[in-house]
Coordinates of C-alpha atoms and ligand atoms in Angstrom, one line a residue:
X3 CA 112.0 126.8 114.3
X4 CA 115.4 127.7 113.1
X5 CA 117.1 125.9 110.2
X6 CA 114.7 123.1 109.5
X7 CA 116.1 121.0 106.7
X8 CA 114.3 117.7 106.8
X9 CA 111.0 116.5 108.1
X10 CA 109.4 113.1 108.3
X11 CA 105.8 111.9 107.8
X12 CA 104.3 108.8 109.3
X13 CA 100.7 107.5 109.1
X14 CA 99.6 105.2 111.9
X15 CA 96.5 103.2 112.9
X16 CA 93.7 102.4 110.5
X17 CA 93.6 104.2 107.1
X18 CA 90.9 106.5 106.0
X19 CA 90.1 108.7 103.0
X20 CA 92.1 111.9 103.1
X21 CA 95.4 110.7 104.5
X22 CA 97.1 111.1 101.2
X23 CA 95.7 114.6 100.9
X24 CA 97.5 115.4 104.2
X25 CA 100.8 113.8 103.0
X26 CA 100.5 115.8 99.8
X27 CA 99.8 119.1 101.6
X28 CA 102.7 118.6 104.1
X29 CA 105.2 117.5 101.5
X30 CA 104.3 120.0 98.9
X31 CA 104.4 122.9 101.3
X32 CA 107.6 121.7 102.8
X33 CA 109.3 121.2 99.5
X34 CA 107.9 124.1 97.5
X35 CA 107.6 126.8 100.1
X36 CA 110.4 126.0 102.5
X37 CA 112.8 123.8 100.4
X38 CA 112.9 121.1 103.1
X39 CA 113.6 117.4 102.3
X40 CA 110.7 115.0 103.2
X41 CA 111.2 111.5 104.4
X42 CA 108.2 109.1 104.4
X43 CA 108.3 106.5 107.2
X44 CA 106.8 103.3 106.0
X45 CA 103.9 101.4 107.8
X46 CA 103.4 103.8 110.7
X47 CA 105.7 103.3 113.8
X48 CA 106.8 99.9 112.3
X49 CA 109.0 102.0 109.9
X50 CA 110.7 103.7 112.9
X51 CA 111.2 100.4 114.7
X52 CA 112.5 98.5 111.7
X53 CA 114.2 101.5 110.0
X54 CA 112.1 101.5 106.8
X55 CA 111.6 104.8 105.1
X56 CA 112.0 106.6 101.7
X57 CA 112.6 110.1 100.5
X58 CA 109.4 111.7 99.1
X59 CA 109.9 113.7 95.9
X60 CA 107.4 116.0 94.2
X61 CA 106.7 113.2 91.8
X62 CA 105.8 110.8 94.6
X63 CA 103.1 113.1 96.0
X64 CA 101.7 114.2 92.6
X65 CA 98.2 112.9 91.8
X66 CA 97.5 111.5 95.3
X67 CA 94.9 114.0 96.5
X68 CA 92.0 111.9 95.3
X69 CA 93.5 108.5 96.2
X70 CA 92.2 106.7 99.3
X71 CA 94.4 104.8 101.8
X72 CA 98.0 105.9 102.5
X73 CA 100.9 105.7 100.1
X74 CA 103.1 105.2 103.1
X75 CA 101.3 102.2 104.5
X76 CA 99.8 102.0 108.0
X77 CA 100.0 99.6 110.9
X78 CA 97.7 99.2 113.9
X79 CA 100.1 96.8 115.8
X80 CA 103.3 98.7 115.9
X81 CA 103.4 100.5 119.2
X82 CA 107.1 101.1 120.1
X83 CA 106.2 101.1 123.8
X84 CA 104.4 97.8 123.5
X85 CA 105.6 95.9 120.5
X86 CA 104.3 92.4 119.9
X87 CA 107.1 89.9 119.4
X88 CA 106.5 86.2 118.7
X89 CA 108.5 83.9 121.0
X90 CA 107.7 80.4 119.9
X91 CA 103.9 80.1 120.0
X92 CA 103.5 83.0 122.5
X93 CA 103.3 86.7 121.8
X94 CA 105.2 88.9 124.2
X95 CA 105.2 92.7 124.4
X96 CA 108.4 94.6 124.6
X97 CA 109.4 98.2 124.9
X98 CA 111.4 98.9 121.7
X99 CA 111.0 102.7 121.9
X100 CA 114.8 103.2 122.4
X101 CA 115.4 101.4 119.1
X102 CA 112.7 103.5 117.3
X103 CA 114.2 106.7 118.7
X104 CA 117.7 105.7 117.7
X105 CA 116.5 105.0 114.2
X106 CA 114.7 108.3 114.1
X107 CA 117.9 110.1 115.2
X108 CA 119.9 108.5 112.4
X109 CA 117.6 110.2 109.9
X110 CA 118.5 113.7 111.1
X111 CA 114.9 114.7 110.9
X112 CA 114.1 118.1 112.5
X113 CA 110.4 117.3 113.0
X114 CA 108.1 114.3 112.4
X115 CA 104.5 114.7 111.3
X116 CA 102.4 111.9 112.9
X117 CA 99.0 111.4 111.2
X118 CA 96.7 109.2 113.1
X119 CA 93.9 108.5 115.6
X120 CA 94.0 108.3 119.4
X121 CA 96.4 105.4 119.4
X122 CA 99.0 106.9 117.1
X123 CA 98.7 110.3 118.7
X124 CA 99.0 108.8 122.2
X125 CA 102.3 107.2 121.1
X126 CA 103.4 110.5 119.5
X127 CA 102.8 112.2 122.9
X128 CA 105.1 109.6 124.6
X129 CA 107.7 109.9 121.9
X130 CA 107.7 113.7 122.2
X131 CA 108.2 113.4 126.0
X132 CA 111.1 111.1 125.2
X133 CA 112.7 113.7 123.0
X134 CA 111.3 113.2 119.5
X135 CA 110.4 116.6 117.9
X136 CA 107.0 116.1 116.3
X137 CA 103.5 117.4 115.6
X138 CA 100.3 115.4 115.1
X139 CA 97.5 115.5 112.6
X140 CA 94.2 113.9 113.8
X141 CA 92.5 111.4 111.5
X142 CA 89.7 108.8 111.8
X143 CA 86.5 108.0 110.2
X144 CA 85.0 107.7 113.7
X145 CA 85.2 111.5 114.4
X146 CA 85.8 110.6 118.1
X147 CA 89.0 112.4 119.0
X148 CA 89.0 114.9 121.8
X149 CA 90.5 118.3 121.2
X150 CA 89.1 118.7 117.7
X151 CA 85.5 119.2 116.6
X152 CA 86.0 117.2 113.4
X153 CA 88.4 114.7 111.9
X154 CA 89.0 114.2 108.2
X155 CA 87.8 110.8 106.9
X156 CA 84.5 111.2 108.7
X157 CA 82.7 113.1 106.0
X158 CA 83.8 110.4 103.4
X159 CA 82.6 107.6 105.7
X160 CA 79.3 109.4 106.2
X161 CA 78.9 109.8 102.4
X162 CA 79.6 106.1 101.8
X163 CA 77.2 105.1 104.6
X164 CA 74.5 107.5 103.3
X165 CA 74.8 106.1 99.8
X166 CA 74.5 102.5 101.1
X167 CA 71.4 103.5 103.1
X168 CA 69.8 105.0 100.0
X169 CA 70.5 101.8 98.1
X170 CA 69.1 99.6 101.0
X171 CA 66.0 101.8 101.0
X172 CA 64.8 100.6 97.6
X173 CA 65.2 96.9 98.3
X174 CA 63.6 97.4 101.8
X175 CA 60.7 99.0 100.1
X176 CA 60.3 96.3 97.4
X177 CA 60.3 93.5 100.0
X178 CA 58.5 95.2 102.8
X179 CA 61.3 94.3 105.1
X180 CA 63.2 95.8 108.0
X181 CA 66.7 96.4 106.9
X182 CA 69.4 97.0 109.6
X183 CA 72.6 98.7 108.6
X184 CA 75.5 98.4 110.9
X185 CA 78.1 101.1 110.5
X186 CA 81.6 101.6 111.9
X187 CA 82.4 104.3 114.5
X188 CA 84.0 102.2 117.2
X189 CA 82.5 103.1 120.6
X190 CA 81.2 106.5 119.3
X191 CA 78.1 106.8 117.3
X192 CA 79.0 109.7 115.0
X193 CA 78.7 107.9 111.7
X194 CA 75.4 106.3 112.7
X195 CA 74.0 109.7 113.8
X196 CA 75.0 111.5 110.7
X197 CA 74.2 108.8 108.2
X198 CA 71.3 107.1 109.9
X199 CA 67.6 107.3 110.0
X200 CA 66.1 104.9 112.5
X201 CA 62.3 104.6 112.5
X202 CA 59.8 103.1 114.9
X203 CA 58.9 100.0 112.9
X204 CA 55.4 99.2 114.3
X205 CA 54.3 102.8 114.2
X206 CA 55.4 103.0 110.7
X207 CA 53.4 99.9 109.8
X208 CA 50.3 101.4 111.3
X209 CA 50.8 104.5 109.2
X210 CA 51.0 102.3 106.1
X211 CA 54.8 102.2 105.7
X212 CA 55.6 98.6 105.1
X213 CA 59.3 98.8 105.4
X214 CA 61.8 100.3 107.8
X215 CA 65.5 101.2 107.8
X216 CA 67.4 101.0 111.1
X217 CA 71.0 102.3 111.4
X218 CA 73.1 101.0 114.3
X219 CA 76.6 101.8 115.3
X220 CA 78.9 98.8 115.8
X221 CA 79.6 100.1 119.3
X222 CA 76.0 100.2 120.4
X223 CA 75.1 98.3 123.5
X224 CA 71.8 96.7 124.5
X225 CA 70.3 98.3 127.6
X226 CA 72.3 97.0 130.5
X227 CA 74.5 94.9 128.2
X228 CA 77.9 95.1 126.7
X229 CA 79.4 95.9 123.3
X230 CA 79.6 93.0 120.8
X231 CA 83.2 91.9 120.3
X232 CA 83.9 90.4 116.9
X233 CA 87.5 89.5 117.4
X234 CA 90.5 90.2 119.6
X235 CA 93.6 91.3 117.7
X236 CA 96.2 90.0 120.2
X237 CA 99.1 91.9 118.9
X238 CA 97.4 95.3 119.0
X239 CA 97.6 97.6 122.0
X240 CA 93.9 98.3 121.4
X241 CA 92.9 94.7 120.7
X242 CA 89.1 94.7 120.7
X243 CA 87.3 94.8 117.3
X244 CA 83.6 95.4 117.4
X245 CA 80.8 94.1 115.1
X246 CA 77.7 92.0 114.9
X247 CA 75.3 94.0 117.1
X248 CA 73.2 94.6 113.9
X249 CA 72.4 90.9 113.7
X250 CA 71.3 90.8 117.4
X251 CA 69.1 93.8 116.8
X252 CA 67.7 92.2 113.6
X253 CA 66.7 89.0 115.3
X254 CA 65.1 90.9 118.1
X255 CA 63.1 93.2 115.8
X256 CA 62.0 90.3 113.6
X257 CA 60.7 88.5 116.7
X258 CA 58.9 91.5 118.1
X259 CA 57.5 92.8 114.9
X260 CA 57.0 89.7 112.8
X261 CA 58.5 91.5 109.9
X262 CA 61.1 89.8 107.8
X263 CA 64.5 91.5 108.6
X264 CA 67.9 91.5 107.0
X265 CA 71.2 93.0 108.4
X266 CA 74.0 94.5 106.3
X267 CA 77.4 95.3 107.9
X268 CA 79.1 98.1 105.9
X269 CA 82.5 97.4 107.5
X270 CA 85.7 98.5 105.8
X271 CA 83.9 99.9 102.8
X272 CA 83.5 103.0 104.9
X273 CA 87.3 103.5 105.0
X274 CA 88.0 102.9 101.4
X275 CA 88.1 105.0 98.2
X276 CA 88.5 108.6 97.4
X277 CA 87.9 111.4 100.0
X278 CA 84.9 113.7 99.6
X279 CA 85.6 117.3 98.6
X280 CA 85.1 118.4 102.2
X281 CA 87.7 115.9 103.5
X282 CA 90.2 116.9 100.8
X283 CA 89.8 120.5 101.9
X284 CA 90.1 119.7 105.6
X285 CA 93.0 117.4 105.1
X286 CA 94.8 120.0 103.0
X287 CA 94.2 122.7 105.6
X288 CA 95.5 120.5 108.4
X289 CA 98.5 119.4 106.5
X290 CA 99.5 123.0 105.8
X291 CA 98.9 123.9 109.4
X292 CA 101.2 121.0 110.5
X293 CA 104.0 122.6 108.5
X294 CA 103.3 126.0 110.0
X295 CA 103.5 124.5 113.5
X296 CA 107.0 123.2 112.7
X297 CA 108.0 126.7 111.4
X298 CA 106.6 128.3 114.6
X299 CA 108.3 125.6 116.8
X300 CA 105.0 124.6 118.2
X301 CA 105.9 120.9 118.7
X302 CA 104.3 118.2 120.9
X303 CA 100.8 119.3 119.8
X304 CA 98.4 118.5 117.0
X305 CA 96.4 120.4 114.4
X306 CA 92.7 120.7 115.3
X307 CA 89.5 122.4 114.3
X308 CA 87.6 124.2 116.9
X309 CA 84.5 126.4 116.2
X310 CA 85.2 126.1 112.5
X311 CA 88.8 127.5 112.8
X312 CA 92.0 125.6 112.3
X313 CA 94.0 125.7 115.5
X314 CA 96.2 123.4 117.7
X315 CA 95.4 121.1 120.6
X316 CA 97.3 118.9 123.0
X317 CA 98.2 115.4 122.0
X318 CA 97.4 114.2 125.5
X319 CA 93.8 115.3 125.1
X320 CA 93.4 113.5 121.8
X321 CA 94.6 110.3 123.4
X322 CA 92.4 110.6 126.5
X323 CA 89.5 108.4 125.4
X324 CA 86.8 108.7 122.8
X325 CA 84.7 111.8 122.2
X326 CA 81.2 110.3 122.3
X327 CA 78.1 111.9 120.8
X328 CA 76.6 114.2 123.5
X329 CA 73.0 113.4 124.2
X330 CA 72.1 117.0 123.7
X331 CA 73.6 117.2 120.2
X332 CA 71.4 119.5 118.1
X333 CA 71.2 116.8 115.3
X334 CA 69.5 114.4 117.7
X335 CA 66.9 117.0 118.6
X336 CA 66.4 117.9 114.9
X337 CA 66.0 114.3 113.9
X338 CA 63.5 113.5 116.7
X339 CA 61.5 116.5 115.6
X340 CA 61.2 114.9 112.2
X341 CA 60.0 111.6 113.7
X342 CA 63.2 109.7 113.7
X343 CA 63.4 107.3 116.6
X344 CA 66.6 106.6 118.6
X345 CA 65.1 103.5 120.0
X346 CA 64.7 105.0 123.5
X347 CA 61.1 106.0 123.4
Ligands
F6P29 O1 88.9 103.5 114.0 C1 88.5 103.2 112.7 C2 87.8 101.9 112.6 O2 87.5 101.6 111.2 C3 86.6 101.7 113.5 O3 85.5 102.3 113.0 C4 86.5 100.2 113.6 O4 85.9 99.8 114.8 C5 88.0 99.7 113.5 O5 88.7 100.8 113.0 C6 88.2 98.5 112.6 O6 89.5 98.1 112.8 P1 90.3 97.1 111.9 O7 90.7 97.8 110.6 O8 91.5 96.6 112.7 O9 89.3 95.9 111.6

């Protein structure tokens, strides 16, 4: 792209470890290698809608590699195409995209880097079609975005869940209990698959193991049933929040097995704190690639990892629904071979 002078960065949707590492990579490369100015849009698309932003200097991005969350703030409820506005006691949704695009134009930004999950990238796709020059960087602890084999944040969430499972293990063992650990992951079960070890509890008993650990994804459904909805966030374009299926499973297992059972919901712990080394590296590579996409003029797409290589993919694909764990995933076969039960046999 010719004559880029100023770029913007925005972080939308839920936070996750590694976002600051992307902000750092994008801004450092832009400032140091290309001499561009970098504007941070505050609180995701809310900053575009409400015209809130600040210039990011080298000082602002120094020391943030290991810091969780996002220094720019994020928002899950600020979709410019469906913006929730309170009118008396009612919430009405309005299309304020023209306002957001007008605010964007005032900033004289040559390209905007949108860091986010399917919601944020879906909105980015619409904004691009409406004339906003941008590139995307996929993020989510859920690892459920189409178009990329892996998202940063996932490795950190798995590490946190794994540590939690290790800790639960010792107390399960002491008390001869079944311990259920409900992990995040939305409708996809990637975190549960990678962090979890579910065991057939009665078989284990017979073999002299007096405790069991069961990991369940918040989006798991009972056979023939539906996902457990914890709450509806009315103002959010994606309003359903999952949670609680671990308690249902716990009650059922206790009834069937007669073994005392407890359920632990890990929740937002999995999104907090510093990124793992793997996520720092991935986030840095993707941030650097986002800048190169701008240099090449490859706009309207996102960075991606496919077959271990950093590449680009379409934003439309990322927003086209969750990438679920395929039933023939090699890790499932490997875990089954070691005696792990997935509850289906
Ligand atoms: O998409 C990330 C995620 O943490 C999901 O795993 C979870 O279902 C959801 O966000 C929780 O959303 P909130 O932060 O709105 O409670």
